[in-house]
Amino acid sequence: MSVFDELKERGLIAQLTNEEKIKDLLSSEKIRFYIGFDPTADSLHIGHFIQVMVMAHMQRAGHIPIILFGGGTAMIGDPSGKSDMRKMLDSETIEYNANQFKKQMSCLIDFSDGKAIMVNNGDWLKDLKYIDFIREIGVHFSVNRMLSAECYKQRLEKGLSFFELNYMVMQSYDFLYLRRKHNCVMQLGGDDQWSNIIGGVDLNRRVDGKEVYGMTFNLLLTSDGKKMGKTESGAVWLDREKLSPYDFYQYWRNIDDADVMNCLKMLTFLPMDEIRKYEKYEGSELNSVKELLAFEVTKLIHSQEDAINARNTAKALFSGAADVDNMPSISIESSDFLDGAISIIDLLAKAGLCLSKGDARRVIKQGGVSVDDVKVKTPFETADMSQFDKGFIVLKKGKKQFVKIILN
RNA sequence: GGGAGAGUACCCAAGUUGGCCAAAGGGGGCAGACUGUAAAUCUGUUGUCAGUGACUUCAGUGGUUCAAAUCCGCUCUCUCCCA
């Protein structure tokens, strides 16, 4: 099966500038394509995951990904679909973030022997001369058309600065630059990038008379149409420091029934033949597919070992047995104790299981906290030094959150 | 540049004859029940803390007052109309 068909069957493709040509191109040639990433955070999150997956699919088929870090454009901020203007970043932060991205992508993308190219658009955008730029590039953009683009609609109601309007022009110029310099003939991106991508396709044709292509893939949405990956504590990060492999695993393990199949197709390399079998699963059968999904995704992003550990820990915890080896943990010192005891509220706060001590109190009152499987009845309870005789205790909040408290 | 209006907690949004306001309602979050570690539903909860009390909040700042989210001055930000 060709990459194109593969991507299509997995439901990754949203829009194409020229379906027939792209299909031919991908099967007859090894092309260079690019995807842009705005390094606005210090870690990728699952919103980026799809893009990396598509890159990986393409790379496995022999095409060469060009990863463009928006060092220049991050200084502006893409207004597409955003309700507010983004804050601007300084160049040290951008560089640091770009390095983090690369590190995380390496688990799916092969960077050896020129199999992938990394560029930073700051390298060419920063030195542009304003007058030259608007004369050569700016003339090709119709403001009327830009304003009618879907992605600016929301901003037109709330206000859009000239500054941000330039984002599309910059991104289009990137494409022109990459085609000239790296013979890059295709740009991929999330479906929200469609306007920006066709901007670049048009620009290549108008300025150099060259035909290039654009392809967007579906955003990772939940069945009710919201962007996936927002949790109470923020985005679902791929960085293990920001979100432990166990929590990462749990995110997928707890996913909505309606989203399981999509995720399996889009976010794993499991063969479609196998995935199709699960399609007719219902009820608790589907529940077991979630375990598979969580395992596969964790394996891709972290490692096989992490995935196995997370699975074991989860299984043990939810079946009642205590495999505490891989549970999130924190350490406390004997100096944290007062008269040989420490309050449960303090432990909850230290473990990050509550937003505030008032929150901790509330949860306890509602019967949501237990220590070593013994329910905490009142907010005044304490944990005794003697309860740590095996070196740790397991603090549980709600049904799914466990933290091992280790006494040093 | 001229004129009109707005800024309330995570978000939306009431409240502006000054006290009964830590602030209605909805969404979201969290916990409990029921379940399949899902969804739906029901219940409770949702500023902070040393929690029957104290403290800090209603864009910022300075006033008036025994008392201000509410009244007055200035500042900032946003939206709309005119240029």
Short mmCIF file of C-alpha atoms (C1' of nucleotides) in Angstrom, two decimals:
data_model
loop_
_atom_site.label_atom_id
_atom_site.label_comp_id
_atom_site.label_asym_id
_atom_site.label_seq_id
_atom_site.Cartn_x
_atom_site.Cartn_y
_atom_site.Cartn_z
CA MET A 1 0.00 0.00 0.00
CA SER A 2 1.35 3.44 -0.84
CA VAL A 3 1.88 6.08 1.80
CA PHE A 4 -0.90 8.07 0.31
CA ASP A 5 -3.40 5.27 0.65
CA GLU A 6 -2.10 4.50 4.08
CA LEU A 7 -2.56 8.07 5.26
CA LYS A 8 -5.95 8.21 3.68
CA GLU A 9 -7.18 4.98 5.17
CA ARG A 10 -6.03 6.07 8.60
CA GLY A 11 -8.18 9.12 8.29
CA LEU A 12 -5.25 11.46 8.50
CA ILE A 13 -5.79 13.43 5.33
CA ALA A 14 -8.14 16.38 5.43
CA GLN A 15 -7.54 18.51 2.33
CA LEU A 16 -5.28 18.36 -0.70
CA THR A 17 -4.45 20.96 -3.29
CA ASN A 18 -4.45 18.38 -6.06
CA GLU A 19 -5.29 14.87 -5.07
CA GLU A 20 -4.37 13.06 -8.28
CA LYS A 21 -1.01 14.73 -8.69
CA ILE A 22 -0.06 14.29 -5.08
CA LYS A 23 -0.96 10.65 -5.21
CA ASP A 24 1.23 10.10 -8.26
CA LEU A 25 4.05 12.18 -6.91
CA LEU A 26 4.24 10.29 -3.65
CA SER A 27 4.39 6.92 -5.31
CA SER A 28 6.72 7.81 -8.18
CA GLU A 29 9.27 10.08 -6.54
CA LYS A 30 11.07 10.63 -3.29
CA ILE A 31 10.16 14.15 -2.43
CA ARG A 32 11.05 16.69 0.18
CA PHE A 33 8.21 18.11 2.18
CA TYR A 34 7.98 20.38 5.15
CA ILE A 35 5.97 20.88 8.26
CA GLY A 36 6.29 23.94 10.43
CA PHE A 37 6.37 23.93 14.19
CA ASP A 38 6.09 27.01 16.28
CA PRO A 39 8.39 26.46 19.24
CA THR A 40 6.14 28.35 21.61
CA ALA A 41 6.35 25.82 24.44
CA ASP A 42 9.21 23.80 25.85
CA SER A 43 7.65 20.49 24.88
CA LEU A 44 5.55 19.01 22.16
CA HIS A 45 2.06 18.00 23.16
CA ILE A 46 -0.36 15.60 21.60
CA GLY A 47 -1.62 18.27 19.26
CA HIS A 48 1.74 17.93 17.52
CA PHE A 49 1.65 14.18 17.70
CA ILE A 50 -0.35 13.72 14.50
CA GLN A 51 2.04 15.88 12.57
CA VAL A 52 4.98 13.85 13.75
CA MET A 53 3.14 10.65 12.89
CA VAL A 54 2.45 11.84 9.37
CA MET A 55 6.09 12.79 9.00
CA ALA A 56 7.08 9.37 10.22
CA HIS A 57 4.79 7.65 7.75
CA MET A 58 6.20 9.75 4.95
CA GLN A 59 9.77 9.17 6.02
CA ARG A 60 9.28 5.43 6.17
CA ALA A 61 8.13 5.63 2.58
CA GLY A 62 11.40 7.27 1.66
CA HIS A 63 10.41 10.91 1.55
CA ILE A 64 12.51 13.48 3.31
CA PRO A 65 10.90 15.65 5.96
CA ILE A 66 12.05 19.18 6.44
CA ILE A 67 11.21 20.26 9.94
CA LEU A 68 10.84 23.96 10.06
CA PHE A 69 11.08 25.63 13.39
CA GLY A 70 9.25 28.88 13.39
CA GLY A 71 11.94 30.84 15.16
CA GLY A 72 10.98 33.87 13.09
CA THR A 73 7.26 33.34 12.96
CA ALA A 74 7.06 32.48 16.65
CA MET A 75 7.98 36.06 17.17
CA ILE A 76 4.67 36.99 15.61
CA GLY A 77 2.28 34.23 16.53
CA ASP A 78 -0.21 32.61 14.22
CA PRO A 79 -3.64 34.17 14.62
CA SER A 80 -5.40 31.31 12.81
CA GLY A 81 -8.26 30.14 14.93
CA LYS A 82 -6.85 31.83 17.97
CA SER A 83 -8.99 34.11 19.98
CA ASP A 84 -6.20 36.15 21.44
CA MET A 85 -2.88 37.43 20.30
CA ARG A 86 -0.05 35.24 21.41
CA LYS A 87 2.69 36.53 23.54
CA MET A 88 5.97 37.08 21.81
CA LEU A 89 9.02 35.04 22.66
CA ASP A 90 12.66 35.92 22.85
CA SER A 91 15.24 34.07 20.81
CA GLU A 92 16.90 32.13 23.64
CA THR A 93 13.57 30.60 24.61
CA ILE A 94 12.82 29.74 21.03
CA GLU A 95 16.15 28.01 20.59
CA TYR A 96 15.74 26.03 23.77
CA ASN A 97 12.25 24.96 22.79
CA ALA A 98 13.37 23.93 19.33
CA ASN A 99 15.97 21.64 20.87
CA GLN A 100 13.38 20.06 23.10
CA PHE A 101 11.18 19.43 20.08
CA LYS A 102 13.97 17.76 18.19
CA LYS A 103 14.77 15.52 21.10
CA GLN A 104 11.18 14.39 21.36
CA MET A 105 10.75 13.89 17.65
CA SER A 106 13.75 11.58 17.51
CA CYS A 107 11.63 8.79 18.87
CA LEU A 108 9.66 8.73 15.64
CA ILE A 109 11.83 10.51 13.13
CA ASP A 110 15.19 9.28 11.91
CA PHE A 111 17.58 12.21 11.81
CA SER A 112 20.61 10.24 10.60
CA ASP A 113 22.33 10.61 7.22
CA GLY A 114 20.29 13.53 6.00
CA LYS A 115 17.07 11.57 6.25
CA ALA A 116 15.50 14.58 7.82
CA ILE A 117 16.39 18.24 7.56
CA MET A 118 15.91 20.85 10.22
CA VAL A 119 15.69 24.52 9.49
CA ASN A 120 14.75 27.65 11.36
CA ASN A 121 12.87 30.30 9.50
CA GLY A 122 14.39 32.93 11.72
CA ASP A 123 17.52 32.43 9.63
CA TRP A 124 15.94 34.00 6.61
CA LEU A 125 13.01 35.98 7.98
CA LYS A 126 14.99 38.11 10.39
CA ASP A 127 17.18 39.67 7.75
CA LEU A 128 14.43 40.58 5.34
CA LYS A 129 14.34 44.17 4.19
CA TYR A 130 10.89 45.52 4.67
CA ILE A 131 10.58 47.49 1.46
CA ASP A 132 12.13 44.77 -0.67
CA PHE A 133 9.94 42.20 0.92
CA ILE A 134 6.64 43.94 0.42
CA ARG A 135 7.60 44.84 -3.15
CA GLU A 136 8.58 41.32 -4.10
CA ILE A 137 6.28 39.23 -1.96
CA GLY A 138 3.61 41.49 -0.55
CA VAL A 139 2.26 42.48 -3.95
CA HIS A 140 1.07 38.94 -4.49
CA PHE A 141 -1.30 38.94 -1.58
CA SER A 142 -4.81 40.23 -1.75
CA VAL A 143 -5.99 41.56 1.56
CA ASN A 144 -9.56 41.05 0.48
CA ARG A 145 -8.93 37.40 -0.05
CA MET A 146 -6.96 36.99 3.14
CA LEU A 147 -9.70 38.57 5.16
CA SER A 148 -12.29 36.28 3.70
CA ALA A 149 -10.24 33.25 4.77
CA GLU A 150 -12.00 31.11 7.31
CA CYS A 151 -9.15 31.26 9.74
CA TYR A 152 -9.39 34.99 10.25
CA LYS A 153 -13.14 35.11 10.75
CA GLN A 154 -13.04 34.81 14.46
CA ARG A 155 -10.37 37.45 14.65
CA LEU A 156 -12.31 39.84 12.49
CA GLU A 157 -14.97 39.95 15.14
CA LYS A 158 -12.51 40.54 17.95
CA GLY A 159 -9.86 42.53 16.19
CA LEU A 160 -6.82 41.56 14.22
CA SER A 161 -3.65 43.58 14.16
CA PHE A 162 -1.63 44.25 11.04
CA PHE A 163 1.24 42.60 12.79
CA GLU A 164 -0.60 39.29 12.90
CA LEU A 165 -1.95 39.57 9.40
CA ASN A 166 1.64 39.18 8.27
CA TYR A 167 1.81 35.67 9.57
CA MET A 168 0.34 34.21 6.42
CA VAL A 169 2.71 36.16 4.24
CA MET A 170 5.71 34.95 6.21
CA GLN A 171 4.62 31.35 6.11
CA SER A 172 4.01 31.57 2.40
CA TYR A 173 7.47 33.01 1.96
CA ASP A 174 8.92 30.10 3.92
CA PHE A 175 7.51 27.73 1.38
CA LEU A 176 8.97 29.74 -1.47
CA TYR A 177 12.33 29.84 0.24
CA LEU A 178 12.37 26.12 0.98
CA ARG A 179 11.45 25.23 -2.56
CA ARG A 180 14.22 27.40 -3.93
CA LYS A 181 16.81 26.26 -1.45
CA HIS A 182 15.86 22.65 -0.65
CA ASN A 183 13.63 21.71 -3.54
CA CYS A 184 10.77 21.25 -1.15
CA VAL A 185 7.60 20.63 -3.13
CA MET A 186 4.99 19.98 -0.53
CA GLN A 187 3.83 21.49 2.70
CA LEU A 188 1.88 19.56 5.26
CA GLY A 189 0.10 20.87 8.29
CA GLY A 190 -2.93 20.61 10.48
CA ASP A 191 -6.18 21.49 8.81
CA ASP A 192 -6.16 24.86 10.52
CA GLN A 193 -3.14 25.65 8.38
CA TRP A 194 -4.99 25.28 5.11
CA SER A 195 -5.17 29.00 4.37
CA ASN A 196 -1.52 29.50 5.15
CA ILE A 197 -0.53 26.54 3.02
CA ILE A 198 -2.43 27.54 -0.07
CA GLY A 199 -0.94 30.99 0.42
CA GLY A 200 2.46 29.40 -0.09
CA VAL A 201 1.32 27.28 -3.01
CA ASP A 202 -0.04 30.36 -4.75
CA LEU A 203 3.08 32.34 -4.03
CA ASN A 204 5.33 29.72 -5.59
CA ARG A 205 3.24 29.74 -8.71
CA ARG A 206 3.01 33.50 -8.98
CA VAL A 207 6.63 34.34 -8.29
CA ASP A 208 8.50 31.44 -9.83
CA GLY A 209 5.83 29.75 -11.90
CA LYS A 210 6.45 26.49 -10.05
CA GLU A 211 3.78 24.07 -9.02
CA VAL A 212 3.98 22.87 -5.45
CA TYR A 213 1.47 21.04 -3.31
CA GLY A 214 -0.23 21.24 0.01
CA MET A 215 -1.84 18.68 2.19
CA THR A 216 -3.51 19.01 5.54
CA PHE A 217 -4.41 16.38 8.03
CA ASN A 218 -7.24 16.18 10.46
CA LEU A 219 -6.80 17.73 13.82
CA LEU A 220 -7.01 15.42 16.74
CA LEU A 221 -10.52 16.16 17.88
CA THR A 222 -12.73 14.44 20.37
CA SER A 223 -16.02 13.09 19.14
CA ASP A 224 -17.79 16.23 20.26
CA GLY A 225 -15.48 18.38 18.22
CA LYS A 226 -13.15 19.77 20.83
CA LYS A 227 -9.43 19.76 20.54
CA MET A 228 -8.04 16.74 22.22
CA GLY A 229 -5.41 16.81 24.87
CA LYS A 230 -6.58 19.54 27.14
CA THR A 231 -6.68 18.38 30.69
CA GLU A 232 -7.26 20.23 33.87
CA SER A 233 -3.53 20.51 34.43
CA GLY A 234 -2.89 21.74 30.90
CA ALA A 235 -1.88 20.05 27.69
CA VAL A 236 -0.92 16.42 27.39
CA TRP A 237 2.82 16.83 27.05
CA LEU A 238 5.16 14.39 25.42
CA ASP A 239 7.97 15.32 27.78
CA ARG A 240 8.28 12.88 30.63
CA GLU A 241 9.28 15.62 33.01
CA LYS A 242 6.07 17.48 32.33
CA LEU A 243 3.85 14.41 32.23
CA SER A 244 5.04 11.08 33.53
CA PRO A 245 4.79 8.04 31.24
CA TYR A 246 2.28 6.59 33.67
CA ASP A 247 0.00 9.63 33.45
CA PHE A 248 0.52 9.72 29.73
CA TYR A 249 -0.57 6.10 29.52
CA GLN A 250 -3.57 6.81 31.70
CA TYR A 251 -4.69 9.63 29.45
CA TRP A 252 -5.16 7.19 26.59
CA ARG A 253 -6.44 4.43 28.82
CA ASN A 254 -9.29 6.73 29.90
CA ILE A 255 -10.18 7.99 26.49
CA ASP A 256 -13.80 8.27 25.38
CA ASP A 257 -15.24 5.19 23.64
CA ALA A 258 -16.06 7.22 20.58
CA ASP A 259 -12.47 8.31 20.06
CA VAL A 260 -10.68 5.01 20.40
CA MET A 261 -10.72 3.91 16.79
CA ASN A 262 -9.63 7.27 15.45
CA CYS A 263 -6.71 7.39 17.79
CA LEU A 264 -5.69 3.86 16.99
CA LYS A 265 -5.61 4.69 13.30
CA MET A 266 -3.97 8.03 13.57
CA LEU A 267 -1.56 7.55 16.42
CA THR A 268 -0.21 4.04 16.11
CA PHE A 269 1.57 2.03 13.46
CA LEU A 270 -0.60 -1.01 14.03
CA PRO A 271 -1.49 -2.48 10.64
CA MET A 272 -4.88 -1.48 9.33
CA ASP A 273 -5.86 -5.12 8.99
CA GLU A 274 -5.59 -5.49 12.71
CA ILE A 275 -7.31 -2.21 13.47
CA ARG A 276 -10.25 -3.11 11.30
CA LYS A 277 -10.94 -6.10 13.53
CA TYR A 278 -11.53 -3.83 16.50
CA GLU A 279 -13.97 -1.66 14.63
CA LYS A 280 -16.96 -3.80 15.51
CA TYR A 281 -16.04 -4.09 19.16
CA GLU A 282 -18.51 -2.76 21.67
CA GLY A 283 -18.95 -2.42 25.39
CA SER A 284 -16.27 -3.85 27.57
CA GLU A 285 -14.50 -5.36 24.58
CA LEU A 286 -13.77 -1.85 23.51
CA ASN A 287 -12.36 -1.20 26.92
CA SER A 288 -9.58 -3.67 26.22
CA VAL A 289 -8.77 -1.88 22.99
CA LYS A 290 -8.09 1.22 25.06
CA GLU A 291 -5.40 -0.68 26.85
CA LEU A 292 -3.84 -1.56 23.54
CA LEU A 293 -4.05 2.04 22.40
CA ALA A 294 -2.48 3.33 25.57
CA PHE A 295 0.29 0.78 25.34
CA GLU A 296 1.13 1.46 21.72
CA VAL A 297 1.11 5.20 22.06
CA THR A 298 3.21 5.15 25.19
CA LYS A 299 5.65 2.83 23.46
CA LEU A 300 6.03 5.24 20.57
CA ILE A 301 6.50 8.35 22.60
CA HIS A 302 8.42 6.97 25.55
CA SER A 303 9.68 3.41 25.22
CA GLN A 304 8.57 -0.18 25.27
CA GLU A 305 9.82 -0.43 28.82
CA ASP A 306 7.86 2.61 29.93
CA ALA A 307 4.78 1.23 28.29
CA ILE A 308 5.12 -2.12 30.03
CA ASN A 309 5.75 -0.46 33.36
CA ALA A 310 2.79 1.85 32.99
CA ARG A 311 0.56 -1.02 32.03
CA ASN A 312 1.67 -3.16 34.93
CA THR A 313 1.30 -0.35 37.40
CA ALA A 314 -2.16 0.48 36.14
CA LYS A 315 -3.28 -3.11 36.16
CA ALA A 316 -2.00 -3.65 39.64
CA LEU A 317 -3.56 -0.50 41.02
CA PHE A 318 -6.94 -1.05 39.51
CA SER A 319 -7.09 -4.67 40.50
CA GLY A 320 -6.21 -3.82 44.06
CA ALA A 321 -2.80 -5.45 44.22
CA ALA A 322 0.04 -3.10 44.87
CA ASP A 323 2.71 -2.88 42.23
CA VAL A 324 4.14 0.32 43.49
CA ASP A 325 7.38 0.25 41.56
CA ASN A 326 6.36 2.56 38.77
CA MET A 327 3.84 4.76 40.42
CA PRO A 328 4.48 8.51 40.49
CA SER A 329 6.28 9.21 43.70
CA ILE A 330 7.57 11.97 45.90
CA SER A 331 9.99 11.95 48.77
CA ILE A 332 9.64 13.44 52.19
CA GLU A 333 12.15 13.86 54.99
CA SER A 334 11.77 12.93 58.60
CA SER A 335 12.06 16.65 59.31
CA ASP A 336 8.67 17.07 57.65
CA PHE A 337 7.15 15.24 60.58
CA LEU A 338 5.93 16.89 63.69
CA ASP A 339 5.96 14.69 66.76
CA GLY A 340 6.28 11.63 64.57
CA ALA A 341 3.27 12.44 62.40
CA ILE A 342 2.43 14.41 59.29
CA SER A 343 -1.01 15.62 58.32
CA ILE A 344 -2.72 14.00 55.36
CA ILE A 345 -3.55 17.43 54.04
CA ASP A 346 0.12 18.31 53.88
CA LEU A 347 0.86 15.07 52.10
CA LEU A 348 -1.82 15.74 49.50
CA ALA A 349 -0.36 19.17 48.90
CA LYS A 350 3.19 17.87 48.61
CA ALA A 351 2.10 15.13 46.25
CA GLY A 352 0.40 17.67 44.02
CA LEU A 353 -2.91 15.89 44.36
CA CYS A 354 -4.80 19.01 45.34
CA LEU A 355 -4.91 22.59 44.20
CA SER A 356 -4.90 24.03 47.68
CA LYS A 357 -5.22 22.87 51.21
CA GLY A 358 -8.85 23.86 51.16
CA ASP A 359 -9.25 21.58 48.19
CA ALA A 360 -7.54 18.79 50.11
CA ARG A 361 -9.89 19.25 53.02
CA ARG A 362 -12.88 19.07 50.72
CA VAL A 363 -11.77 15.92 49.00
CA ILE A 364 -11.17 14.23 52.32
CA LYS A 365 -14.58 15.26 53.61
CA GLN A 366 -16.12 13.75 50.53
CA GLY A 367 -14.39 10.48 51.12
CA GLY A 368 -12.02 10.66 48.19
CA VAL A 369 -8.71 10.02 49.90
CA SER A 370 -7.13 6.90 51.24
CA VAL A 371 -3.77 5.89 52.62
CA ASP A 372 -2.64 2.34 51.90
CA ASP A 373 -6.26 1.53 51.02
CA VAL A 374 -7.64 2.82 54.30
CA LYS A 375 -10.07 5.65 53.79
CA VAL A 376 -9.19 8.94 55.46
CA LYS A 377 -12.23 9.98 57.43
CA THR A 378 -11.50 13.46 58.67
CA PRO A 379 -9.30 16.34 57.53
CA PHE A 380 -7.46 16.16 60.83
CA GLU A 381 -5.98 12.73 60.32
CA THR A 382 -2.26 12.29 60.18
CA ALA A 383 0.10 9.67 58.91
CA ASP A 384 2.27 8.20 61.57
CA MET A 385 5.98 7.63 61.22
CA SER A 386 5.31 3.99 61.97
CA GLN A 387 3.15 3.64 58.86
CA PHE A 388 6.31 4.11 56.87
CA ASP A 389 7.99 1.00 58.20
CA LYS A 390 8.22 -0.43 54.69
CA GLY A 391 9.69 2.88 53.50
CA PHE A 392 6.65 4.38 51.84
CA ILE A 393 2.90 4.72 51.83
CA VAL A 394 0.48 4.92 48.91
CA LEU A 395 -1.71 7.98 48.91
CA LYS A 396 -4.78 7.73 46.73
CA LYS A 397 -7.09 10.50 45.64
CA GLY A 398 -10.25 9.66 43.80
CA LYS A 399 -10.22 6.46 41.84
CA LYS A 400 -7.32 7.04 39.57
CA GLN A 401 -4.67 9.13 41.19
CA PHE A 402 -2.00 7.45 43.24
CA VAL A 403 1.23 8.80 44.60
CA LYS A 404 3.83 6.85 46.46
CA ILE A 405 5.20 8.83 49.37
CA ILE A 406 8.72 7.74 50.18
CA LEU A 407 10.33 8.52 53.49
CA ASN A 408 14.04 9.18 53.18
"C1'" G B 1 -7.93 62.57 16.45
"C1'" G B 2 -13.72 62.98 17.91
"C1'" G B 3 -17.95 60.23 20.08
"C1'" A B 4 -20.42 55.79 22.48
"C1'" G B 5 -19.89 51.41 25.42
"C1'" A B 6 -17.39 47.59 28.11
"C1'" G B 7 -13.56 45.28 31.65
"C1'" U B 8 -16.65 40.52 37.69
"C1'" A B 9 -13.70 34.15 39.93
"C1'" C B 10 -10.84 28.68 35.11
"C1'" C B 11 -14.55 30.39 30.95
"C1'" C B 12 -19.37 32.66 29.82
"C1'" A B 13 -22.36 35.74 32.60
"C1'" A B 14 -25.81 38.20 36.71
"C1'" G B 15 -25.19 41.97 40.19
"C1'" U B 16 -24.23 49.07 39.82
"C1'" U B 17 -31.48 52.83 44.42
"C1'" G B 18 -23.79 51.61 48.58
"C1'" G B 19 -24.42 47.17 53.63
"C1'" C B 20 -28.19 40.76 53.55
"C1'" C B 21 -21.57 39.84 48.34
"C1'" A B 22 -16.36 35.41 48.48
"C1'" A B 23 -20.38 37.61 44.80
"C1'" A B 24 -26.75 34.43 41.24
"C1'" G B 25 -26.92 31.16 36.94
"C1'" G B 26 -24.51 28.11 33.23
"C1'" G B 27 -20.16 25.64 31.43
"C1'" G B 28 -15.78 23.37 33.00
"C1'" G B 29 -13.01 21.01 37.20
"C1'" C B 30 -12.87 17.86 41.55
"C1'" A B 31 -15.16 14.06 44.86
"C1'" G B 32 -19.20 10.40 45.90
"C1'" A B 33 -23.09 6.75 43.85
"C1'" C B 34 -23.85 3.73 39.42
"C1'" U B 35 -20.26 1.52 35.72
"C1'" G B 36 -16.15 -0.94 31.75
"C1'" U B 37 -10.07 2.94 34.71
"C1'" A B 38 -15.63 4.97 29.18
"C1'" A B 39 -20.16 7.78 28.37
"C1'" A B 40 -24.83 9.26 30.34
"C1'" U B 41 -27.37 10.21 34.94
"C1'" C B 42 -27.92 11.66 40.15
"C1'" U B 43 -25.58 14.06 44.68
"C1'" G B 44 -22.00 17.18 46.89
"C1'" U B 45 -18.25 20.70 46.09
"C1'" U B 46 -15.44 24.60 43.53
"C1'" G B 47 -10.95 32.36 46.44
"C1'" U B 48 -6.82 31.51 50.40
"C1'" C B 49 -5.57 29.97 55.25
"C1'" A B 50 -4.04 27.92 61.35
"C1'" G B 51 -11.78 26.68 58.56
"C1'" U B 52 -18.14 27.34 63.40
"C1'" G B 53 -13.35 32.12 62.40
"C1'" A B 54 -9.77 35.21 59.83
"C1'" C B 55 -7.73 37.17 55.40
"C1'" U B 56 -7.30 38.77 50.15
"C1'" U B 57 -10.70 39.61 45.61
"C1'" C B 58 -14.95 42.21 41.06
"C1'" A B 59 -8.97 45.95 35.09
"C1'" G B 60 -5.23 49.52 37.89
"C1'" U B 61 -4.88 53.60 41.09
"C1'" G B 62 -6.47 57.53 44.32
"C1'" G B 63 -10.79 59.37 46.82
"C1'" U B 64 -16.01 59.85 49.33
"C1'" U B 65 -18.26 56.80 53.41
"C1'" C B 66 -19.14 53.74 59.68
"C1'" A B 67 -19.47 50.54 55.11
"C1'" A B 68 -17.89 50.22 47.85
"C1'" A B 69 -18.03 45.10 42.66
"C1'" U B 70 -21.68 49.08 43.25
"C1'" C B 71 -20.56 56.47 44.03
"C1'" C B 72 -16.48 60.19 42.28
"C1'" G B 73 -11.30 61.46 39.85
"C1'" C B 74 -7.30 59.70 37.00
"C1'" U B 75 -4.80 55.57 34.23
"C1'" C B 76 -4.67 51.15 31.27
"C1'" U B 77 -7.02 47.62 27.88
"C1'" C B 78 -10.83 46.13 24.49
"C1'" U B 79 -15.25 46.78 21.22
"C1'" C B 80 -18.29 49.93 18.20
"C1'" C B 81 -19.45 54.58 15.34
"C1'" C B 82 -17.17 58.99 12.89
"C1'" A B 83 -12.26 60.83 10.69
#
